[in-house]
PDB file of C-alpha atoms and ligand atoms in Angstrom:
ATOM      1  CA  MET A   1      92.523 131.119 240.209  1.00 91.00           C
ATOM      2  CA  LYS A   2      89.523 131.787 242.356  1.00 95.00           C
ATOM      3  CA  PRO A   3      89.398 130.558 245.878  1.00 97.00           C
ATOM      4  CA  ILE A   4      87.085 127.960 247.141  1.00 98.00           C
ATOM      5  CA  LEU A   5      86.728 125.973 250.405  1.00 98.00           C
ATOM      6  CA  LEU A   6      84.497 123.272 250.900  1.00 98.00           C
ATOM      7  CA  ILE A   7      83.840 121.590 254.423  1.00 98.00           C
ATOM      8  CA  HIS A   8      81.986 118.679 255.866  1.00 97.00           C
ATOM      9  CA  GLY A   9      80.793 118.238 259.609  1.00 96.00           C
ATOM     10  CA  GLY A  10      79.984 114.938 259.607  1.00 90.00           C
ATOM     11  CA  ALA A  11      77.835 112.260 257.657  1.00 91.00           C
ATOM     12  CA  TRP A  12      75.051 110.078 259.352  1.00 88.00           C
ATOM     13  CA  ALA A  13      71.608 109.995 260.169  1.00 86.00           C
ATOM     14  CA  MET A  14      71.578 113.387 261.789  1.00 87.00           C
ATOM     15  CA  PRO A  15      68.241 114.134 263.702  1.00 88.00           C
ATOM     16  CA  ASP A  16      66.305 117.365 263.081  1.00 89.00           C
ATOM     17  CA  ASP A  17      66.999 118.850 266.456  1.00 90.00           C
ATOM     18  CA  ALA A  18      70.945 118.518 265.603  1.00 89.00           C
ATOM     19  CA  ILE A  19      70.717 120.495 262.407  1.00 92.00           C
ATOM     20  CA  ALA A  20      70.855 123.917 263.789  1.00 93.00           C
ATOM     21  CA  ALA A  21      73.987 123.300 265.686  1.00 94.00           C
ATOM     22  CA  HIS A  22      75.598 121.744 262.838  1.00 94.00           C
ATOM     23  CA  GLU A  23      74.637 124.622 260.237  1.00 94.00           C
ATOM     24  CA  ASN A  24      76.012 127.088 262.746  1.00 96.00           C
ATOM     25  CA  GLY A  25      79.133 125.073 263.125  1.00 97.00           C
ATOM     26  CA  ILE A  26      79.684 124.771 259.481  1.00 97.00           C
ATOM     27  CA  ALA A  27      78.928 128.756 259.089  1.00 97.00           C
ATOM     28  CA  ALA A  28      81.387 129.648 261.620  1.00 98.00           C
ATOM     29  CA  ALA A  29      83.917 127.522 260.308  1.00 98.00           C
ATOM     30  CA  LEU A  30      83.394 128.573 256.662  1.00 98.00           C
ATOM     31  CA  GLU A  31      83.912 132.127 257.706  1.00 97.00           C
ATOM     32  CA  ALA A  32      87.311 131.925 259.463  1.00 98.00           C
ATOM     33  CA  GLY A  33      88.122 129.648 256.494  1.00 98.00           C
ATOM     34  CA  TRP A  34      87.278 132.104 253.809  1.00 98.00           C
ATOM     35  CA  SER A  35      88.741 135.420 255.985  1.00 97.00           C
ATOM     36  CA  ALA A  36      91.972 133.292 255.645  1.00 97.00           C
ATOM     37  CA  LEU A  37      91.428 132.937 252.012  1.00 97.00           C
ATOM     38  CA  SER A  38      90.538 136.659 251.350  1.00 93.00           C
ATOM     39  CA  ARG A  39      92.982 138.065 253.350  1.00 93.00           C
ATOM     40  CA  GLY A  40      95.599 136.151 250.687  1.00 94.00           C
ATOM     41  CA  GLY A  41      96.164 133.219 253.124  1.00 97.00           C
ATOM     42  CA  SER A  42      97.005 129.825 251.750  1.00 98.00           C
ATOM     43  CA  SER A  43      94.865 126.898 251.324  1.00 98.00           C
ATOM     44  CA  VAL A  44      96.509 125.243 254.405  1.00 98.00           C
ATOM     45  CA  ASP A  45      95.773 128.337 256.104  1.00 98.00           C
ATOM     46  CA  ALA A  46      92.244 128.280 255.342  1.00 98.00           C
ATOM     47  CA  VAL A  47      91.804 124.509 255.936  1.00 98.00           C
ATOM     48  CA  GLU A  48      93.316 124.740 259.342  1.00 98.00           C
ATOM     49  CA  ALA A  49      91.440 127.788 260.658  1.00 98.00           C
ATOM     50  CA  ALA A  50      87.988 126.243 259.270  1.00 98.00           C
ATOM     51  CA  ILE A  51      88.956 122.905 261.058  1.00 98.00           C
ATOM     52  CA  THR A  52      89.801 124.764 264.475  1.00 98.00           C
ATOM     53  CA  VAL A  53      86.537 126.609 264.569  1.00 98.00           C
ATOM     54  CA  MET A  54      84.870 123.020 264.295  1.00 98.00           C
ATOM     55  CA  GLU A  55      87.299 121.612 266.901  1.00 98.00           C
ATOM     56  CA  ASP A  56      86.288 124.028 269.200  1.00 98.00           C
ATOM     57  CA  ASP A  57      82.598 123.485 268.751  1.00 97.00           C
ATOM     58  CA  ASP A  58      81.144 120.760 270.986  1.00 96.00           C
ATOM     59  CA  THR A  59      78.872 119.627 268.225  1.00 95.00           C
ATOM     60  CA  PHE A  60      81.387 117.967 266.332  1.00 96.00           C
ATOM     61  CA  ASP A  61      83.413 114.749 266.979  1.00 96.00           C
ATOM     62  CA  ALA A  62      86.716 116.477 266.882  1.00 97.00           C
ATOM     63  CA  GLY A  63      88.495 118.424 269.741  1.00 98.00           C
ATOM     64  CA  ARG A  64      86.239 119.133 272.480  1.00 98.00           C
ATOM     65  CA  GLY A  65      83.073 117.239 272.495  1.00 97.00           C
ATOM     66  CA  SER A  66      84.577 114.599 270.895  1.00 97.00           C
ATOM     67  CA  PHE A  67      83.331 110.669 271.443  1.00 96.00           C
ATOM     68  CA  LEU A  68      85.082 108.713 274.161  1.00 97.00           C
ATOM     69  CA  THR A  69      87.225 105.710 274.162  1.00 97.00           C
ATOM     70  CA  ARG A  70      86.052 102.891 276.093  1.00 96.00           C
ATOM     71  CA  ASP A  71      87.737 103.816 278.987  1.00 97.00           C
ATOM     72  CA  GLY A  72      86.245 107.386 279.183  1.00 98.00           C
ATOM     73  CA  ARG A  73      89.047 109.372 277.538  1.00 98.00           C
ATOM     74  CA  VAL A  74      89.050 111.597 274.395  1.00 98.00           C
ATOM     75  CA  GLN A  75      91.949 110.388 271.767  1.00 98.00           C
ATOM     76  CA  LEU A  76      91.998 112.493 268.453  1.00 98.00           C
ATOM     77  CA  ASP A  77      93.657 112.479 265.093  1.00 98.00           C
ATOM     78  CA  ALA A  78      94.098 114.934 262.478  1.00 98.00           C
ATOM     79  CA  LEU A  79      95.642 115.190 259.193  1.00 98.00           C
ATOM     80  CA  LEU A  80      96.501 118.163 257.301  1.00 98.00           C
ATOM     81  CA  MET A  81      98.141 118.386 253.754  1.00 98.00           C
ATOM     82  CA  ASN A  82      99.597 120.640 251.414  1.00 98.00           C
ATOM     83  CA  GLY A  83      98.918 119.754 247.914  1.00 98.00           C
ATOM     84  CA  ALA A  84     101.478 122.000 245.990  1.00 98.00           C
ATOM     85  CA  ASN A  85     104.490 119.979 247.723  1.00 98.00           C
ATOM     86  CA  LEU A  86     103.081 116.944 249.312  1.00 98.00           C
ATOM     87  CA  ARG A  87     103.906 118.291 252.595  1.00 98.00           C
ATOM     88  CA  SER A  88     102.101 116.440 255.333  1.00 98.00           C
ATOM     89  CA  GLY A  89     101.281 116.390 259.151  1.00 98.00           C
ATOM     90  CA  GLY A  90      99.516 113.934 261.043  1.00 98.00           C
ATOM     91  CA  VAL A  91      99.191 113.379 264.576  1.00 98.00           C
ATOM     92  CA  ALA A  92      96.875 110.476 266.355  1.00 98.00           C
ATOM     93  CA  CYS A  93      95.865 109.540 269.970  1.00 98.00           C
ATOM     94  CA  VAL A  94      96.524 112.898 271.292  1.00 98.00           C
ATOM     95  CA  GLU A  95      95.031 113.305 274.616  1.00 98.00           C
ATOM     96  CA  ARG A  96      96.086 116.859 275.794  1.00 98.00           C
ATOM     97  CA  LEU A  97      95.817 119.053 272.683  1.00 98.00           C
ATOM     98  CA  ARG A  98      92.752 121.222 272.478  1.00 98.00           C
ATOM     99  CA  ASN A  99      93.744 121.620 268.719  1.00 98.00           C
ATOM    100  CA  PRO A 100      95.247 118.551 266.669  1.00 98.00           C
ATOM    101  CA  ILE A 101      94.802 120.290 263.364  1.00 98.00           C
ATOM    102  CA  GLN A 102      97.394 122.872 264.964  1.00 98.00           C
ATOM    103  CA  ALA A 103      99.845 120.438 266.015  1.00 98.00           C
ATOM    104  CA  ALA A 104      99.202 118.621 262.411  1.00 98.00           C
ATOM    105  CA  ARG A 105     100.325 122.086 260.818  1.00 98.00           C
ATOM    106  CA  LEU A 106     103.534 122.159 263.265  1.00 98.00           C
ATOM    107  CA  VAL A 107     104.347 118.911 262.020  1.00 98.00           C
ATOM    108  CA  LEU A 108     103.647 119.835 258.303  1.00 98.00           C
ATOM    109  CA  ASP A 109     105.612 123.135 258.717  1.00 98.00           C
ATOM    110  CA  LYS A 110     108.411 122.026 261.114  1.00 98.00           C
ATOM    111  CA  SER A 111     109.152 118.740 260.934  1.00 98.00           C
ATOM    112  CA  PRO A 112     111.084 116.348 258.745  1.00 97.00           C
ATOM    113  CA  HIS A 113     108.499 113.416 259.884  1.00 98.00           C
ATOM    114  CA  VAL A 114     105.032 113.344 258.780  1.00 98.00           C
ATOM    115  CA  TYR A 115     103.301 111.372 261.676  1.00 98.00           C
ATOM    116  CA  PHE A 116     103.358 111.697 265.136  1.00 98.00           C
ATOM    117  CA  VAL A 117     101.398 109.787 268.024  1.00 98.00           C
ATOM    118  CA  GLY A 118     100.398 109.881 271.470  1.00 98.00           C
ATOM    119  CA  THR A 119     103.106 111.372 273.910  1.00 98.00           C
ATOM    120  CA  GLY A 120     105.480 111.841 271.274  1.00 98.00           C
ATOM    121  CA  ALA A 121     103.231 113.943 269.440  1.00 98.00           C
ATOM    122  CA  GLU A 122     102.263 116.199 272.602  1.00 98.00           C
ATOM    123  CA  ARG A 123     105.918 116.535 273.214  1.00 98.00           C
ATOM    124  CA  PHE A 124     106.303 117.639 269.920  1.00 98.00           C
ATOM    125  CA  ALA A 125     103.399 120.099 270.110  1.00 98.00           C
ATOM    126  CA  ARG A 126     104.476 121.882 273.063  1.00 98.00           C
ATOM    127  CA  GLN A 127     108.429 122.226 272.138  1.00 98.00           C
ATOM    128  CA  ASN A 128     106.568 124.296 269.261  1.00 98.00           C
ATOM    129  CA  GLY A 129     104.741 126.499 271.329  1.00 98.00           C
ATOM    130  CA  MET A 130     101.387 124.802 272.077  1.00 98.00           C
ATOM    131  CA  ASP A 131     100.014 124.051 275.058  1.00 98.00           C
ATOM    132  CA  LEU A 132      98.860 120.826 276.966  1.00 98.00           C
ATOM    133  CA  ILE A 133      95.716 120.537 278.692  1.00 98.00           C
ATOM    134  CA  ASP A 134      94.119 118.046 280.833  1.00 98.00           C
ATOM    135  CA  ASN A 135      92.091 115.176 278.922  1.00 98.00           C
ATOM    136  CA  THR A 136      89.098 116.215 281.042  1.00 98.00           C
ATOM    137  CA  GLU A 137      88.913 119.600 279.493  1.00 98.00           C
ATOM    138  CA  LEU A 138      87.886 117.863 276.363  1.00 98.00           C
ATOM    139  CA  ILE A 139      84.819 115.916 277.743  1.00 98.00           C
ATOM    140  CA  VAL A 140      81.715 117.339 277.758  1.00 97.00           C
ATOM    141  CA  PRO A 141      78.876 115.717 280.070  1.00 97.00           C
ATOM    142  CA  ARG A 142      76.688 114.896 276.579  1.00 95.00           C
ATOM    143  CA  GLU A 143      79.628 112.195 275.699  1.00 96.00           C
ATOM    144  CA  ARG A 144      79.794 110.650 279.084  1.00 97.00           C
ATOM    145  CA  ASP A 145      76.124 110.141 279.023  1.00 96.00           C
ATOM    146  CA  ARG A 146      76.532 108.638 275.490  1.00 94.00           C
ATOM    147  CA  LEU A 147      79.313 106.060 276.130  1.00 95.00           C
ATOM    148  CA  MET A 148      77.492 104.949 279.530  1.00 96.00           C
ATOM    149  CA  ALA A 149      74.207 104.344 277.227  1.00 94.00           C
ATOM    150  CA  PHE A 150      76.368 102.700 274.403  1.00 92.00           C
ATOM    151  CA  GLN A 151      78.050 100.133 277.053  1.00 93.00           C
ATOM    152  CA  ARG A 152      74.974  99.407 278.898  1.00 93.00           C
ATOM    153  CA  ALA A 153      73.479  98.393 275.210  1.00 90.00           C
ATOM    154  CA  GLU A 154      76.877  96.482 274.487  1.00 88.00           C
ATOM    155  CA  ALA A 155      76.476  94.590 277.522  1.00 90.00           C
ATOM    156  CA  ALA A 156      72.999  93.933 277.181  1.00 90.00           C
ATOM    157  CA  GLY A 157      74.137  92.297 273.626  1.00 84.00           C
ATOM    158  CA  HIS A 158      72.316  95.109 271.656  1.00 75.00           C
ATOM    159  CA  PRO A 159      73.046  94.278 267.827  1.00 61.00           C
ATOM    160  CA  ASP A 160      73.527  98.082 267.011  1.00 62.00           C
ATOM    161  CA  THR A 161      76.727  98.168 269.106  1.00 59.00           C
ATOM    162  CA  THR A 162      78.436  95.954 267.238  1.00 53.00           C
ATOM    163  CA  PHE A 163      79.750  98.655 264.507  1.00 52.00           C
ATOM    164  CA  SER A 164      78.251  97.078 261.649  1.00 49.00           C
ATOM    165  CA  GLY A 165      78.446 100.314 259.826  1.00 48.00           C
ATOM    166  CA  SER A 166      74.929 101.279 260.198  1.00 52.00           C
ATOM    167  CA  PRO A 167      73.985 104.712 258.798  1.00 44.00           C
ATOM    168  CA  THR A 168      71.391 105.106 261.398  1.00 46.00           C
ATOM    169  CA  GLU A 169      72.636 103.914 264.687  1.00 55.00           C
ATOM    170  CA  HIS A 170      75.958 105.790 265.060  1.00 67.00           C
ATOM    171  CA  SER A 171      76.552 109.522 264.720  1.00 74.00           C
ATOM    172  CA  HIS A 172      79.930 110.426 262.578  1.00 80.00           C
ATOM    173  CA  ASP A 173      80.781 113.726 263.129  1.00 90.00           C
ATOM    174  CA  THR A 174      84.295 113.927 262.387  1.00 96.00           C
ATOM    175  CA  VAL A 175      84.985 117.423 260.322  1.00 97.00           C
ATOM    176  CA  GLY A 176      87.292 118.064 257.483  1.00 98.00           C
ATOM    177  CA  ALA A 177      87.677 120.652 254.788  1.00 98.00           C
ATOM    178  CA  VAL A 178      89.595 121.089 251.330  1.00 98.00           C
ATOM    179  CA  ALA A 179      90.353 124.285 249.743  1.00 98.00           C
ATOM    180  CA  ILE A 180      92.199 125.906 246.769  1.00 98.00           C
ATOM    181  CA  ASP A 181      93.783 129.265 247.018  1.00 98.00           C
ATOM    182  CA  ALA A 182      94.626 132.386 244.589  1.00 97.00           C
ATOM    183  CA  ASN A 183      97.900 130.381 243.327  1.00 97.00           C
ATOM    184  CA  GLY A 184      96.109 127.449 242.656  1.00 98.00           C
ATOM    185  CA  ASN A 185      97.240 125.500 245.605  1.00 98.00           C
ATOM    186  CA  LEU A 186      95.029 122.444 247.160  1.00 98.00           C
ATOM    187  CA  ALA A 187      95.196 121.736 250.890  1.00 98.00           C
ATOM    188  CA  ALA A 188      92.804 119.136 252.835  1.00 99.00           C
ATOM    189  CA  GLY A 189      92.588 118.457 256.475  1.00 98.00           C
ATOM    190  CA  THR A 190      90.409 116.172 258.584  1.00 98.00           C
ATOM    191  CA  SER A 191      90.030 115.991 262.247  1.00 98.00           C
ATOM    192  CA  THR A 192      88.130 113.323 264.516  1.00 98.00           C
ATOM    193  CA  GLY A 193      87.576 111.745 268.033  1.00 97.00           C
ATOM    194  CA  GLY A 194      87.276 108.490 265.932  1.00 96.00           C
ATOM    195  CA  THR A 195      84.112 106.363 266.878  1.00 94.00           C
ATOM    196  CA  LEU A 196      82.317 105.822 270.072  1.00 94.00           C
ATOM    197  CA  SER A 197      83.830 103.628 273.032  1.00 95.00           C
ATOM    198  CA  LYS A 198      86.915 102.953 270.715  1.00 95.00           C
ATOM    199  CA  ALA A 199      89.402 100.824 272.186  1.00 96.00           C
ATOM    200  CA  PRO A 200      92.057 103.000 273.543  1.00 97.00           C
ATOM    201  CA  GLY A 201      95.178 103.254 270.777  1.00 98.00           C
ATOM    202  CA  ARG A 202      92.654 102.755 267.902  1.00 97.00           C
ATOM    203  CA  VAL A 203      93.485 104.705 264.985  1.00 98.00           C
ATOM    204  CA  GLY A 204      90.692 105.541 262.127  1.00 97.00           C
ATOM    205  CA  ASP A 205      91.170 106.858 258.489  1.00 97.00           C
ATOM    206  CA  SER A 206      90.848 110.236 259.197  1.00 98.00           C
ATOM    207  CA  SER A 207      94.308 111.283 259.836  1.00 98.00           C
ATOM    208  CA  LEU A 208      96.183 108.660 257.712  1.00 98.00           C
ATOM    209  CA  ILE A 209      97.451 109.715 254.594  1.00 98.00           C
ATOM    210  CA  GLY A 210      95.502 108.640 251.478  1.00 98.00           C
ATOM    211  CA  CYS A 211      92.660 107.145 253.399  1.00 98.00           C
ATOM    212  CA  GLY A 212      90.325 109.871 255.374  1.00 98.00           C
ATOM    213  CA  CYS A 213      92.487 113.034 253.424  1.00 98.00           C
ATOM    214  CA  TYR A 214      94.755 113.474 250.758  1.00 98.00           C
ATOM    215  CA  ALA A 215      95.970 116.431 248.449  1.00 98.00           C
ATOM    216  CA  ASP A 216      97.856 116.692 245.466  1.00 98.00           C
ATOM    217  CA  ASN A 217      98.268 119.584 242.846  1.00 98.00           C
ATOM    218  CA  LEU A 218      98.286 116.873 240.502  1.00 98.00           C
ATOM    219  CA  SER A 219      95.146 115.314 241.213  1.00 98.00           C
ATOM    220  CA  ALA A 220      92.752 116.505 243.688  1.00 98.00           C
ATOM    221  CA  ALA A 221      92.196 117.019 247.726  1.00 99.00           C
ATOM    222  CA  VAL A 222      89.598 115.028 249.820  1.00 98.00           C
ATOM    223  CA  SER A 223      88.439 114.404 253.135  1.00 98.00           C
ATOM    224  CA  LEU A 224      86.053 111.568 254.343  1.00 98.00           C
ATOM    225  CA  THR A 225      83.759 110.689 257.061  1.00 96.00           C
ATOM    226  CA  GLY A 226      82.174 107.467 258.054  1.00 95.00           C
ATOM    227  CA  TRP A 227      83.258 104.528 259.641  1.00 92.00           C
ATOM    228  CA  GLY A 228      86.894 104.355 259.478  1.00 96.00           C
ATOM    229  CA  GLU A 229      87.779 100.509 259.066  1.00 96.00           C
ATOM    230  CA  PRO A 230      86.090 100.009 255.673  1.00 97.00           C
ATOM    231  CA  ILE A 231      87.561 103.685 254.497  1.00 97.00           C
ATOM    232  CA  MET A 232      91.357 102.475 255.720  1.00 98.00           C
ATOM    233  CA  LYS A 233      91.231  99.073 254.071  1.00 98.00           C
ATOM    234  CA  LEU A 234      90.386 100.836 250.467  1.00 98.00           C
ATOM    235  CA  VAL A 235      92.507 103.372 250.902  1.00 98.00           C
ATOM    236  CA  LEU A 236      89.559 105.668 249.579  1.00 98.00           C
ATOM    237  CA  GLY A 237      90.716 109.043 249.892  1.00 98.00           C
ATOM    238  CA  LYS A 238      93.532 108.097 247.477  1.00 98.00           C
ATOM    239  CA  TRP A 239      91.204 105.841 245.153  1.00 98.00           C
ATOM    240  CA  ALA A 240      89.090 109.073 244.887  1.00 98.00           C
ATOM    241  CA  VAL A 241      91.942 111.550 243.214  1.00 98.00           C
ATOM    242  CA  ASP A 242      93.414 108.984 241.440  1.00 98.00           C
ATOM    243  CA  ARG A 243      90.332 108.823 239.501  1.00 98.00           C
ATOM    244  CA  VAL A 244      89.964 112.753 239.285  1.00 98.00           C
ATOM    245  CA  ALA A 245      93.651 112.656 237.857  1.00 98.00           C
ATOM    246  CA  ALA A 246      92.564 109.838 235.400  1.00 98.00           C
ATOM    247  CA  GLY A 247      90.213 112.445 234.096  1.00 98.00           C
ATOM    248  CA  HIS A 248      86.634 112.173 236.126  1.00 98.00           C
ATOM    249  CA  ASN A 249      85.015 114.895 237.061  1.00 97.00           C
ATOM    250  CA  PRO A 250      85.093 115.311 241.038  1.00 98.00           C
ATOM    251  CA  GLN A 251      81.160 114.833 241.489  1.00 98.00           C
ATOM    252  CA  ASP A 252      81.568 111.381 239.819  1.00 98.00           C
ATOM    253  CA  ALA A 253      84.707 110.361 241.434  1.00 98.00           C
ATOM    254  CA  ALA A 254      82.993 111.179 244.750  1.00 98.00           C
ATOM    255  CA  THR A 255      79.925 109.196 243.935  1.00 97.00           C
ATOM    256  CA  ALA A 256      81.936 106.120 242.759  1.00 98.00           C
ATOM    257  CA  ALA A 257      84.097 106.227 245.969  1.00 98.00           C
ATOM    258  CA  ILE A 258      80.674 105.953 248.200  1.00 97.00           C
ATOM    259  CA  GLU A 259      79.489 103.344 246.016  1.00 98.00           C
ATOM    260  CA  TYR A 260      82.907 101.279 245.905  1.00 98.00           C
ATOM    261  CA  LEU A 261      82.910 101.843 249.645  1.00 97.00           C
ATOM    262  CA  HIS A 262      79.357 100.438 250.011  1.00 97.00           C
ATOM    263  CA  THR A 263      79.737  97.728 247.480  1.00 97.00           C
ATOM    264  CA  ARG A 264      83.224  96.327 248.720  1.00 98.00           C
ATOM    265  CA  LEU A 265      82.732  96.474 252.244  1.00 97.00           C
ATOM    266  CA  GLY A 266      79.166  97.547 253.056  1.00 95.00           C
ATOM    267  CA  GLY A 267      80.439 100.884 254.670  1.00 95.00           C
ATOM    268  CA  HIS A 268      78.754 104.129 254.754  1.00 93.00           C
ATOM    269  CA  GLY A 269      80.228 108.060 255.064  1.00 95.00           C
ATOM    270  CA  GLY A 270      80.672 111.013 253.346  1.00 95.00           C
ATOM    271  CA  ILE A 271      83.501 112.418 250.971  1.00 97.00           C
ATOM    272  CA  ILE A 272      84.061 116.283 249.851  1.00 98.00           C
ATOM    273  CA  LEU A 273      86.244 116.499 246.526  1.00 98.00           C
ATOM    274  CA  LEU A 274      88.032 119.367 245.191  1.00 98.00           C
ATOM    275  CA  GLY A 275      89.882 119.410 241.916  1.00 98.00           C
ATOM    276  CA  PRO A 276      92.752 121.724 240.655  1.00 98.00           C
ATOM    277  CA  ASP A 277      90.272 123.311 238.357  1.00 97.00           C
ATOM    278  CA  GLY A 278      88.052 124.193 241.118  1.00 97.00           C
ATOM    279  CA  ARG A 279      85.300 121.852 240.376  1.00 98.00           C
ATOM    280  CA  ILE A 280      83.980 119.981 243.216  1.00 98.00           C
ATOM    281  CA  GLY A 281      82.311 116.747 244.456  1.00 97.00           C
ATOM    282  CA  LEU A 282      80.093 115.582 247.450  1.00 97.00           C
ATOM    283  CA  ALA A 283      78.665 112.254 248.129  1.00 96.00           C
ATOM    284  CA  HIS A 284      77.308 110.603 250.783  1.00 95.00           C
ATOM    285  CA  ASN A 285      75.204 107.372 251.579  1.00 93.00           C
ATOM    286  CA  THR A 286      74.218 108.518 254.831  1.00 92.00           C
ATOM    287  CA  PRO A 287      70.733 109.978 255.371  1.00 91.00           C
ATOM    288  CA  ARG A 288      72.477 113.355 256.176  1.00 92.00           C
ATOM    289  CA  MET A 289      75.906 115.111 255.681  1.00 94.00           C
ATOM    290  CA  ALA A 290      76.692 118.658 256.953  1.00 95.00           C
ATOM    291  CA  TRP A 291      78.659 120.620 254.601  1.00 97.00           C
ATOM    292  CA  GLY A 292      79.561 124.127 253.550  1.00 97.00           C
ATOM    293  CA  LEU A 293      81.106 125.758 250.491  1.00 97.00           C
ATOM    294  CA  ALA A 294      82.665 129.165 250.462  1.00 98.00           C
ATOM    295  CA  SER A 295      83.744 131.083 247.199  1.00 96.00           C
ATOM    296  CA  HIS A 296      83.536 134.400 245.666  1.00 94.00           C
ATOM    297  CA  GLU A 297      79.886 133.645 244.494  1.00 94.00           C
ATOM    298  CA  GLY A 298      78.711 133.527 248.221  1.00 93.00           C
ATOM    299  CA  ARG A 299      78.260 130.492 251.002  1.00 94.00           C
ATOM    300  CA  GLN A 300      75.921 127.734 250.625  1.00 93.00           C
ATOM    301  CA  LEU A 301      75.197 125.225 253.545  1.00 93.00           C
ATOM    302  CA  GLY A 302      73.696 121.834 253.010  1.00 88.00           C
ATOM    303  CA  ILE A 303      72.401 119.318 255.435  1.00 87.00           C
ATOM    304  CA  THR A 304      69.321 117.637 254.345  1.00 64.00           C
ATOM    305  CA  ARG A 305      70.183 117.929 250.840  1.00 59.00           C
ATOM    306  CA  ASN A 306      72.919 116.890 248.269  1.00 56.00           C
ATOM    307  CA  ILE A 307      75.060 119.530 246.560  1.00 51.00           C
TER     308      ILE A 307
HETATM  309  N1  LIG B 401      86.306 108.136 260.410  1.00 54.63           N
HETATM  310  C1  LIG B 401      86.148 108.416 261.477  1.00 54.63           C
HETATM  311  C2  LIG B 401      86.762 107.346 262.389  1.00 54.63           C
HETATM  312  O1  LIG B 401      86.590 106.082 262.035  1.00 54.63           O
HETATM  313  C3  LIG B 401      84.963 108.817 262.395  1.00 54.63           C
HETATM  314  C4  LIG B 401      83.854 109.476 261.529  1.00 54.63           C
HETATM  315  O2  LIG B 401      83.930 110.230 260.531  1.00 54.63           O
HETATM  316  O3  LIG B 401      82.671 110.122 262.376  1.00 54.63           O
HETATM  317  O4  LIG B 401      87.456 107.605 263.547  1.00 54.63           O
END
């Protein structure tokens, strides 16, 4: 099987002045993931490597630089899933880990459990060799300003603070990756800081199995971004991979998933899909989506256009 890596860095009305930073971040993540695959690494390795780079990049709503909670902290969620055996690792509401996708990898590799939250997740990560950091290390000034502006608008009763799912007003810079390796094994991962001014303890779709992420060699690998609550209610990741298993090609399944999100619940977002035969799908109903593709044929980046 020829390896493939498909990644995203959010779907929203990304302004022109944000494009270069997203392109650079996507390109760097593709290189890290592709180099894992070309060294003979697994699809899980590639997904973890690509997402780690995007978590470390302040541009994205994952790791350092994430949106702040209502009370001014960063709380991170991530999931990593191995399509060969369905082993999965999830963490949510972690505040002291620089790279939650690496904690998710530890859960996947080392725990009989699948999902850890809050201080229990941090303790598990620490016991397995990860450093705990201060939450302030994850906070950037841009996000303090953004939170203050949002909360001022909310206090003034501005309608765009009601999370109507508007594709233009709220950025969705969650990151994700899907990959297939030389052995034909699929993997998927998603990592996020969630939504702006979320209530402490809120968990979105990104780290929930079958919602913002899923991988199964018998169906497909998927990662989503967008307004999390509608995606969760529809268990949209599983919905999409099940369509691939039923014989739809991944592009049709991706398009149908985003249509379903919108017609059923008025949701907005983006999706990447990869089938076990290497066919890909990508769709979004936001003005832009940041994505990148690496294969033996080279690299492709897109923000203002579809695949
Ligand atoms: N889906 C994420 C969440 O609701 C946000 C995003 O994709 O930007 O937590």
